């Protein structure tokens, strides 16, 4: 399973429909994800991948693709070590 599939699996686990989780879908506008839900998603991603995500340092997340890219980047460079 690649990073994108795993991110989608995590988001499904939080309660989102996998069919709507395309890379270009905007978190707030298209998926109605509020800040509390985004924190829940980020925490779930941190737990799943064993990484630490600093949303502020990443410049925030606008789309599903932003989340996928962030996780992929942290995993590939090894800077996502547990906090």
mmCIF file of N, CA, C and O in Angstrom:
data_model
loop_
_atom_site.group_PDB
_atom_site.id
_atom_site.type_symbol
_atom_site.label_atom_id
_atom_site.label_comp_id
_atom_site.label_asym_id
_atom_site.label_seq_id
_atom_site.Cartn_x
_atom_site.Cartn_y
_atom_site.Cartn_z
ATOM 1 N N UNK A 1 0.856 -1.179 0.000
ATOM 2 C CA UNK A 1 0.000 0.000 0.000
ATOM 3 C C UNK A 1 0.902 1.242 0.000
ATOM 4 O O UNK A 1 1.790 1.363 0.828
ATOM 5 N N UNK A 2 0.660 2.162 -0.926
ATOM 6 C CA UNK A 2 1.483 3.372 -0.985
ATOM 7 C C UNK A 2 0.994 4.418 0.017
ATOM 8 O O UNK A 2 -0.022 4.230 0.686
ATOM 9 N N UNK A 3 1.738 5.499 0.120
ATOM 10 C CA UNK A 3 1.437 6.535 1.113
ATOM 11 C C UNK A 3 0.041 7.098 0.911
ATOM 12 O O UNK A 3 -0.719 7.261 1.868
ATOM 13 N N UNK A 4 -0.329 7.380 -0.335
ATOM 14 C CA UNK A 4 -1.649 7.952 -0.595
ATOM 15 C C UNK A 4 -2.752 7.017 -0.104
ATOM 16 O O UNK A 4 -3.706 7.443 0.543
ATOM 17 N N UNK A 5 -2.621 5.731 -0.420
ATOM 18 C CA UNK A 5 -3.635 4.766 0.006
ATOM 19 C C UNK A 5 -3.723 4.692 1.524
ATOM 20 O O UNK A 5 -4.815 4.561 2.081
ATOM 21 N N UNK A 6 -2.577 4.792 2.184
ATOM 22 C CA UNK A 6 -2.569 4.751 3.649
ATOM 23 C C UNK A 6 -3.192 6.003 4.251
ATOM 24 O O UNK A 6 -3.918 5.921 5.253
ATOM 25 N N UNK A 7 -2.925 7.170 3.663
ATOM 26 C CA UNK A 7 -3.539 8.413 4.134
ATOM 27 C C UNK A 7 -5.056 8.330 3.967
ATOM 28 O O UNK A 7 -5.813 8.674 4.879
ATOM 29 N N UNK A 8 -5.506 7.843 2.827
ATOM 30 C CA UNK A 8 -6.947 7.682 2.587
ATOM 31 C C UNK A 8 -7.534 6.697 3.598
ATOM 32 O O UNK A 8 -8.627 6.927 4.140
ATOM 33 N N UNK A 9 -6.817 5.610 3.886
ATOM 34 C CA UNK A 9 -7.294 4.638 4.869
ATOM 35 C C UNK A 9 -7.456 5.282 6.246
ATOM 36 O O UNK A 9 -8.442 5.025 6.949
ATOM 37 N N UNK A 10 -6.510 6.123 6.627
ATOM 38 C CA UNK A 10 -6.592 6.827 7.905
ATOM 39 C C UNK A 10 -7.816 7.748 7.906
ATOM 40 O O UNK A 10 -8.575 7.784 8.872
ATOM 41 N N UNK A 11 -8.007 8.478 6.820
ATOM 42 C CA UNK A 11 -9.142 9.399 6.749
ATOM 43 C C UNK A 11 -10.466 8.637 6.758
ATOM 44 O O UNK A 11 -11.446 9.094 7.350
ATOM 45 N N UNK A 12 -10.494 7.483 6.133
ATOM 46 C CA UNK A 12 -11.698 6.638 6.211
ATOM 47 C C UNK A 12 -11.955 6.232 7.653
ATOM 48 O O UNK A 12 -13.096 6.220 8.103
ATOM 49 N N UNK A 13 -10.881 5.893 8.363
ATOM 50 C CA UNK A 13 -11.010 5.491 9.754
ATOM 51 C C UNK A 13 -11.546 6.596 10.647
ATOM 52 O O UNK A 13 -12.156 6.333 11.674
ATOM 53 N N UNK A 14 -11.320 7.831 10.235
ATOM 54 C CA UNK A 14 -11.810 8.982 10.985
ATOM 55 C C UNK A 14 -13.259 9.292 10.604
ATOM 56 O O UNK A 14 -13.931 10.043 11.273
ATOM 57 N N UNK A 15 -13.731 8.678 9.508
ATOM 58 C CA UNK A 15 -15.137 8.830 9.156
ATOM 59 C C UNK A 15 -15.441 9.422 7.802
ATOM 60 O O UNK A 15 -16.588 9.776 7.524
ATOM 61 N N UNK A 16 -14.451 9.532 6.932
ATOM 62 C CA UNK A 16 -14.690 10.102 5.613
ATOM 63 C C UNK A 16 -14.832 9.007 4.567
ATOM 64 O O UNK A 16 -14.221 7.944 4.681
ATOM 65 N N UNK A 17 -15.625 9.281 3.554
ATOM 66 C CA UNK A 17 -15.859 8.340 2.469
ATOM 67 C C UNK A 17 -14.658 8.358 1.530
ATOM 68 O O UNK A 17 -14.278 9.418 1.024
ATOM 69 N N UNK A 18 -14.071 7.211 1.292
ATOM 70 C CA UNK A 18 -12.887 7.113 0.444
ATOM 71 C C UNK A 18 -13.102 7.606 -0.965
ATOM 72 O O UNK A 18 -12.176 8.091 -1.616
ATOM 73 N N UNK A 19 -14.326 7.517 -1.470
ATOM 74 C CA UNK A 19 -14.621 7.952 -2.842
ATOM 75 C C UNK A 19 -14.477 9.454 -3.016
ATOM 76 O O UNK A 19 -14.248 9.933 -4.116
ATOM 77 N N UNK A 20 -14.609 10.206 -1.925
ATOM 78 C CA UNK A 20 -14.517 11.664 -2.026
ATOM 79 C C UNK A 20 -13.117 12.184 -1.717
ATOM 80 O O UNK A 20 -12.871 13.374 -1.772
ATOM 81 N N UNK A 21 -12.179 11.295 -1.437
ATOM 82 C CA UNK A 21 -10.852 11.703 -0.994
ATOM 83 C C UNK A 21 -9.841 11.727 -2.128
ATOM 84 O O UNK A 21 -8.800 11.076 -2.089
ATOM 85 N N UNK A 22 -10.119 12.520 -3.138
ATOM 86 C CA UNK A 22 -9.209 12.698 -4.264
ATOM 87 C C UNK A 22 -8.213 13.799 -3.917
ATOM 88 O O UNK A 22 -8.515 14.702 -3.143
ATOM 89 N N UNK A 23 -7.016 13.741 -4.509
ATOM 90 C CA UNK A 23 -5.942 14.687 -4.175
ATOM 91 C C UNK A 23 -6.353 16.153 -4.282
ATOM 92 O O UNK A 23 -5.945 16.961 -3.468
ATOM 93 N N UNK A 24 -7.148 16.515 -5.262
ATOM 94 C CA UNK A 24 -7.518 17.909 -5.481
ATOM 95 C C UNK A 24 -8.668 18.408 -4.630
ATOM 96 O O UNK A 24 -8.980 19.603 -4.631
ATOM 97 N N UNK A 25 -9.288 17.518 -3.872
ATOM 98 C CA UNK A 25 -10.433 17.939 -3.044
ATOM 99 C C UNK A 25 -9.956 18.817 -1.897
ATOM 100 O O UNK A 25 -9.031 18.475 -1.170
ATOM 101 N N UNK A 26 -10.608 19.971 -1.766
ATOM 102 C CA UNK A 26 -10.257 20.917 -0.701
ATOM 103 C C UNK A 26 -10.889 20.460 0.610
ATOM 104 O O UNK A 26 -12.053 20.080 0.653
ATOM 105 N N UNK A 27 -10.071 20.493 1.653
ATOM 106 C CA UNK A 27 -10.506 19.964 2.939
ATOM 107 C C UNK A 27 -11.712 20.722 3.490
ATOM 108 O O UNK A 27 -12.702 20.113 3.880
ATOM 109 N N UNK A 28 -11.630 22.026 3.540
ATOM 110 C CA UNK A 28 -12.717 22.824 4.128
ATOM 111 C C UNK A 28 -13.899 22.971 3.168
ATOM 112 O O UNK A 28 -15.042 22.672 3.524
ATOM 113 N N UNK A 29 -13.623 23.416 1.952
ATOM 114 C CA UNK A 29 -14.690 23.753 1.023
ATOM 115 C C UNK A 29 -15.412 22.537 0.447
ATOM 116 O O UNK A 29 -16.630 22.529 0.340
ATOM 117 N N UNK A 30 -14.663 21.498 0.076
ATOM 118 C CA UNK A 30 -15.272 20.340 -0.575
ATOM 119 C C UNK A 30 -15.692 19.249 0.406
ATOM 120 O O UNK A 30 -16.698 18.569 0.184
ATOM 121 N N UNK A 31 -14.913 19.084 1.473
ATOM 122 C CA UNK A 31 -15.166 17.974 2.399
ATOM 123 C C UNK A 31 -15.746 18.421 3.736
ATOM 124 O O UNK A 31 -16.029 17.600 4.597
ATOM 125 N N UNK A 32 -15.921 19.732 3.903
ATOM 126 C CA UNK A 32 -16.487 20.302 5.137
ATOM 127 C C UNK A 32 -15.709 19.884 6.387
ATOM 128 O O UNK A 32 -16.292 19.621 7.439
ATOM 129 N N UNK A 33 -14.385 19.825 6.266
ATOM 130 C CA UNK A 33 -13.537 19.487 7.408
ATOM 131 C C UNK A 33 -13.215 20.779 8.160
ATOM 132 O O UNK A 33 -12.658 21.714 7.586
ATOM 133 N N UNK A 34 -13.588 20.808 9.437
ATOM 134 C CA UNK A 34 -13.264 21.993 10.242
ATOM 135 C C UNK A 34 -11.928 21.777 10.947
ATOM 136 O O UNK A 34 -11.299 20.726 10.827
ATOM 137 N N UNK A 35 -11.486 22.771 11.698
ATOM 138 C CA UNK A 35 -10.162 22.710 12.323
ATOM 139 C C UNK A 35 -10.056 21.564 13.328
ATOM 140 O O UNK A 35 -9.000 20.936 13.441
ATOM 141 N N UNK A 36 -11.122 21.273 14.039
ATOM 142 C CA UNK A 36 -11.107 20.173 15.002
ATOM 143 C C UNK A 36 -10.944 18.838 14.291
ATOM 144 O O UNK A 36 -10.167 17.981 14.726
ATOM 145 N N UNK A 37 -11.653 18.654 13.193
ATOM 146 C CA UNK A 37 -11.532 17.415 12.422
ATOM 147 C C UNK A 37 -10.148 17.286 11.803
ATOM 148 O O UNK A 37 -9.596 16.183 11.733
ATOM 149 N N UNK A 38 -9.581 18.411 11.373
ATOM 150 C CA UNK A 38 -8.246 18.376 10.786
ATOM 151 C C UNK A 38 -7.220 17.940 11.834
ATOM 152 O O UNK A 38 -6.332 17.136 11.544
ATOM 153 N N UNK A 39 -7.363 18.431 13.057
ATOM 154 C CA UNK A 39 -6.462 18.008 14.141
ATOM 155 C C UNK A 39 -6.611 16.502 14.364
ATOM 156 O O UNK A 39 -5.618 15.783 14.530
ATOM 157 N N UNK A 40 -7.831 16.004 14.346
ATOM 158 C CA UNK A 40 -8.083 14.567 14.521
ATOM 159 C C UNK A 40 -7.403 13.759 13.411
ATOM 160 O O UNK A 40 -6.781 12.726 13.673
ATOM 161 N N UNK A 41 -7.485 14.251 12.183
ATOM 162 C CA UNK A 41 -6.841 13.579 11.049
ATOM 163 C C UNK A 41 -5.332 13.590 11.211
ATOM 164 O O UNK A 41 -4.663 12.567 11.019
ATOM 165 N N UNK A 42 -4.767 14.749 11.562
ATOM 166 C CA UNK A 42 -3.313 14.866 11.723
ATOM 167 C C UNK A 42 -2.819 13.933 12.824
ATOM 168 O O UNK A 42 -1.809 13.238 12.655
ATOM 169 N N UNK A 43 -3.518 13.874 13.938
ATOM 170 C CA UNK A 43 -3.125 12.983 15.036
ATOM 171 C C UNK A 43 -3.182 11.527 14.573
ATOM 172 O O UNK A 43 -2.277 10.737 14.851
ATOM 173 N N UNK A 44 -4.227 11.171 13.846
ATOM 174 C CA UNK A 44 -4.353 9.800 13.339
ATOM 175 C C UNK A 44 -3.215 9.470 12.366
ATOM 176 O O UNK A 44 -2.672 8.362 12.381
ATOM 177 N N UNK A 45 -2.840 10.437 11.520
ATOM 178 C CA UNK A 45 -1.722 10.227 10.592
ATOM 179 C C UNK A 45 -0.405 10.068 11.354
ATOM 180 O O UNK A 45 0.419 9.214 11.015
ATOM 181 N N UNK A 46 -0.214 10.885 12.384
ATOM 182 C CA UNK A 46 1.003 10.781 13.199
ATOM 183 C C UNK A 46 1.110 9.394 13.829
ATOM 184 O O UNK A 46 2.176 8.772 13.828
ATOM 185 N N UNK A 47 -0.002 8.908 14.342
ATOM 186 C CA UNK A 47 -0.004 7.598 14.978
ATOM 187 C C UNK A 47 0.230 6.488 13.956
ATOM 188 O O UNK A 47 0.986 5.557 14.210
ATOM 189 N N UNK A 48 -0.412 6.576 12.826
ATOM 190 C CA UNK A 48 -0.296 5.535 11.796
ATOM 191 C C UNK A 48 1.123 5.418 11.256
ATOM 192 O O UNK A 48 1.639 4.328 11.055
ATOM 193 N N UNK A 49 1.752 6.577 11.006
ATOM 194 C CA UNK A 49 3.067 6.585 10.364
ATOM 195 C C UNK A 49 4.227 6.755 11.339
ATOM 196 O O UNK A 49 5.382 6.680 10.938
ATOM 197 N N UNK A 50 3.942 7.024 12.617
ATOM 198 C CA UNK A 50 5.002 7.246 13.589
ATOM 199 C C UNK A 50 5.811 8.496 13.293
ATOM 200 O O UNK A 50 7.026 8.507 13.431
ATOM 201 N N UNK A 51 5.112 9.554 12.872
ATOM 202 C CA UNK A 51 5.766 10.814 12.520
ATOM 203 C C UNK A 51 5.178 11.936 13.359
ATOM 204 O O UNK A 51 4.147 11.769 13.998
ATOM 205 N N UNK A 52 5.835 13.084 13.337
ATOM 206 C CA UNK A 52 5.317 14.297 13.953
ATOM 207 C C UNK A 52 5.052 15.315 12.861
ATOM 208 O O UNK A 52 5.950 15.632 12.085
ATOM 209 N N UNK A 53 3.820 15.773 12.770
ATOM 210 C CA UNK A 53 3.443 16.732 11.735
ATOM 211 C C UNK A 53 3.217 18.089 12.376
ATOM 212 O O UNK A 53 2.386 18.227 13.271
ATOM 213 N N UNK A 54 3.950 19.094 11.925
ATOM 214 C CA UNK A 54 3.770 20.464 12.387
ATOM 215 C C UNK A 54 3.043 21.208 11.268
ATOM 216 O O UNK A 54 3.649 21.656 10.306
ATOM 217 N N UNK A 55 1.715 21.309 11.395
ATOM 218 C CA UNK A 55 0.896 21.914 10.342
ATOM 219 C C UNK A 55 1.318 23.348 10.057
ATOM 220 O O UNK A 55 1.305 23.784 8.905
ATOM 221 N N UNK A 56 1.721 24.082 11.085
ATOM 222 C CA UNK A 56 2.150 25.463 10.875
ATOM 223 C C UNK A 56 3.425 25.515 10.046
ATOM 224 O O UNK A 56 3.553 26.316 9.125
ATOM 225 N N UNK A 57 4.375 24.653 10.359
ATOM 226 C CA UNK A 57 5.634 24.624 9.617
ATOM 227 C C UNK A 57 5.413 24.170 8.179
ATOM 228 O O UNK A 57 6.122 24.583 7.266
ATOM 229 N N UNK A 58 4.398 23.338 7.982
ATOM 230 C CA UNK A 58 4.088 22.844 6.641
ATOM 231 C C UNK A 58 3.302 23.879 5.829
ATOM 232 O O UNK A 58 3.040 23.663 4.660
ATOM 233 N N UNK A 59 2.894 24.959 6.448
ATOM 234 C CA UNK A 59 2.127 25.982 5.746
ATOM 235 C C UNK A 59 0.642 25.687 5.702
ATOM 236 O O UNK A 59 -0.101 26.288 4.957
ATOM 237 N N UNK A 60 0.201 24.758 6.515
ATOM 238 C CA UNK A 60 -1.209 24.392 6.545
ATOM 239 C C UNK A 60 -1.544 23.417 5.442
ATOM 240 O O UNK A 60 -0.730 23.109 4.572
ATOM 241 N N UNK A 61 -2.746 22.909 5.498
ATOM 242 C CA UNK A 61 -3.204 21.932 4.513
ATOM 243 C C UNK A 61 -4.488 22.436 3.883
ATOM 244 O O UNK A 61 -5.434 22.770 4.592
ATOM 245 N N UNK A 62 -4.504 22.480 2.569
ATOM 246 C CA UNK A 62 -5.693 22.925 1.856
ATOM 247 C C UNK A 62 -6.419 21.764 1.202
ATOM 248 O O UNK A 62 -7.643 21.743 1.172
ATOM 249 N N UNK A 63 -5.667 20.793 0.692
ATOM 250 C CA UNK A 63 -6.267 19.678 -0.043
ATOM 251 C C UNK A 63 -5.830 18.333 0.528
ATOM 252 O O UNK A 63 -4.864 18.250 1.292
ATOM 253 N N UNK A 64 -6.513 17.296 0.100
ATOM 254 C CA UNK A 64 -6.118 15.934 0.451
ATOM 255 C C UNK A 64 -4.694 15.689 -0.049
ATOM 256 O O UNK A 64 -3.867 15.098 0.646
ATOM 257 N N UNK A 65 -4.389 16.180 -1.229
ATOM 258 C CA UNK A 65 -3.055 16.031 -1.794
ATOM 259 C C UNK A 65 -1.977 16.665 -0.938
ATOM 260 O O UNK A 65 -0.854 16.159 -0.854
ATOM 261 N N UNK A 66 -2.313 17.784 -0.265
ATOM 262 C CA UNK A 66 -1.355 18.421 0.653
ATOM 263 C C UNK A 66 -0.994 17.478 1.802
ATOM 264 O O UNK A 66 0.163 17.379 2.194
ATOM 265 N N UNK A 67 -1.998 16.793 2.339
ATOM 266 C CA UNK A 67 -1.752 15.841 3.427
ATOM 267 C C UNK A 67 -0.870 14.692 2.943
ATOM 268 O O UNK A 67 0.079 14.304 3.615
ATOM 269 N N UNK A 68 -1.203 14.165 1.778
ATOM 270 C CA UNK A 68 -0.435 13.051 1.204
ATOM 271 C C UNK A 68 1.014 13.483 0.970
ATOM 272 O O UNK A 68 1.956 12.771 1.326
ATOM 273 N N UNK A 69 1.206 14.661 0.388
ATOM 274 C CA UNK A 69 2.554 15.158 0.098
ATOM 275 C C UNK A 69 3.352 15.364 1.381
ATOM 276 O O UNK A 69 4.536 15.028 1.453
ATOM 277 N N UNK A 70 2.717 15.897 2.401
ATOM 278 C CA UNK A 70 3.394 16.131 3.683
ATOM 279 C C UNK A 70 3.866 14.816 4.282
ATOM 280 O O UNK A 70 5.030 14.682 4.670
ATOM 281 N N UNK A 71 2.977 13.843 4.353
ATOM 282 C CA UNK A 71 3.347 12.545 4.923
ATOM 283 C C UNK A 71 4.465 11.917 4.104
ATOM 284 O O UNK A 71 5.464 11.435 4.654
ATOM 285 N N UNK A 72 4.344 11.939 2.793
ATOM 286 C CA UNK A 72 5.375 11.370 1.934
ATOM 287 C C UNK A 72 6.716 12.041 2.123
ATOM 288 O O UNK A 72 7.760 11.380 2.214
ATOM 289 N N UNK A 73 6.705 13.358 2.238
ATOM 290 C CA UNK A 73 7.938 14.128 2.431
ATOM 291 C C UNK A 73 8.581 13.787 3.777
ATOM 292 O O UNK A 73 9.786 13.547 3.851
ATOM 293 N N UNK A 74 7.782 13.745 4.828
ATOM 294 C CA UNK A 74 8.320 13.428 6.155
ATOM 295 C C UNK A 74 8.888 12.007 6.209
ATOM 296 O O UNK A 74 9.923 11.775 6.827
ATOM 297 N N UNK A 75 8.220 11.085 5.563
ATOM 298 C CA UNK A 75 8.718 9.709 5.553
ATOM 299 C C UNK A 75 10.000 9.573 4.735
ATOM 300 O O UNK A 75 10.914 8.856 5.120
ATOM 301 N N UNK A 76 10.070 10.303 3.620
ATOM 302 C CA UNK A 76 11.221 10.135 2.730
ATOM 303 C C UNK A 76 12.493 10.792 3.269
ATOM 304 O O UNK A 76 13.585 10.301 3.025
ATOM 305 N N UNK A 77 12.350 11.890 3.999
ATOM 306 C CA UNK A 77 13.544 12.578 4.497
ATOM 307 C C UNK A 77 13.848 12.222 5.951
ATOM 308 O O UNK A 77 14.875 12.646 6.476
ATOM 309 N N UNK A 78 12.965 11.471 6.550
ATOM 310 C CA UNK A 78 13.224 11.027 7.916
ATOM 311 C C UNK A 78 13.158 12.112 8.962
ATOM 312 O O UNK A 78 13.639 11.950 10.065
ATOM 313 N N UNK A 79 12.533 13.260 8.624
ATOM 314 C CA UNK A 79 12.432 14.355 9.605
ATOM 315 C C UNK A 79 11.147 14.266 10.402
ATOM 316 O O UNK A 79 10.879 15.119 11.231
ATOM 317 N N UNK A 80 10.367 13.259 10.168
ATOM 318 C CA UNK A 80 9.113 13.141 10.870
ATOM 319 C C UNK A 80 9.216 12.322 12.135
ATOM 320 O O UNK A 80 8.262 11.711 12.549
ATOM 321 N N UNK A 81 10.391 12.302 12.725
ATOM 322 C CA UNK A 81 10.596 11.499 13.931
ATOM 323 C C UNK A 81 9.585 11.886 15.004
ATOM 324 O O UNK A 81 9.183 13.032 15.101
ATOM 325 N N UNK A 82 9.234 10.923 15.782
ATOM 326 C CA UNK A 82 8.261 11.126 16.866
ATOM 327 C C UNK A 82 8.667 12.289 17.761
ATOM 328 O O UNK A 82 9.820 12.467 18.071
ATOM 329 N N UNK A 83 7.676 13.077 18.155
ATOM 330 C CA UNK A 83 7.917 14.181 19.077
ATOM 331 C C UNK A 83 8.110 13.663 20.462
ATOM 332 O O UNK A 83 7.567 12.757 20.913
#
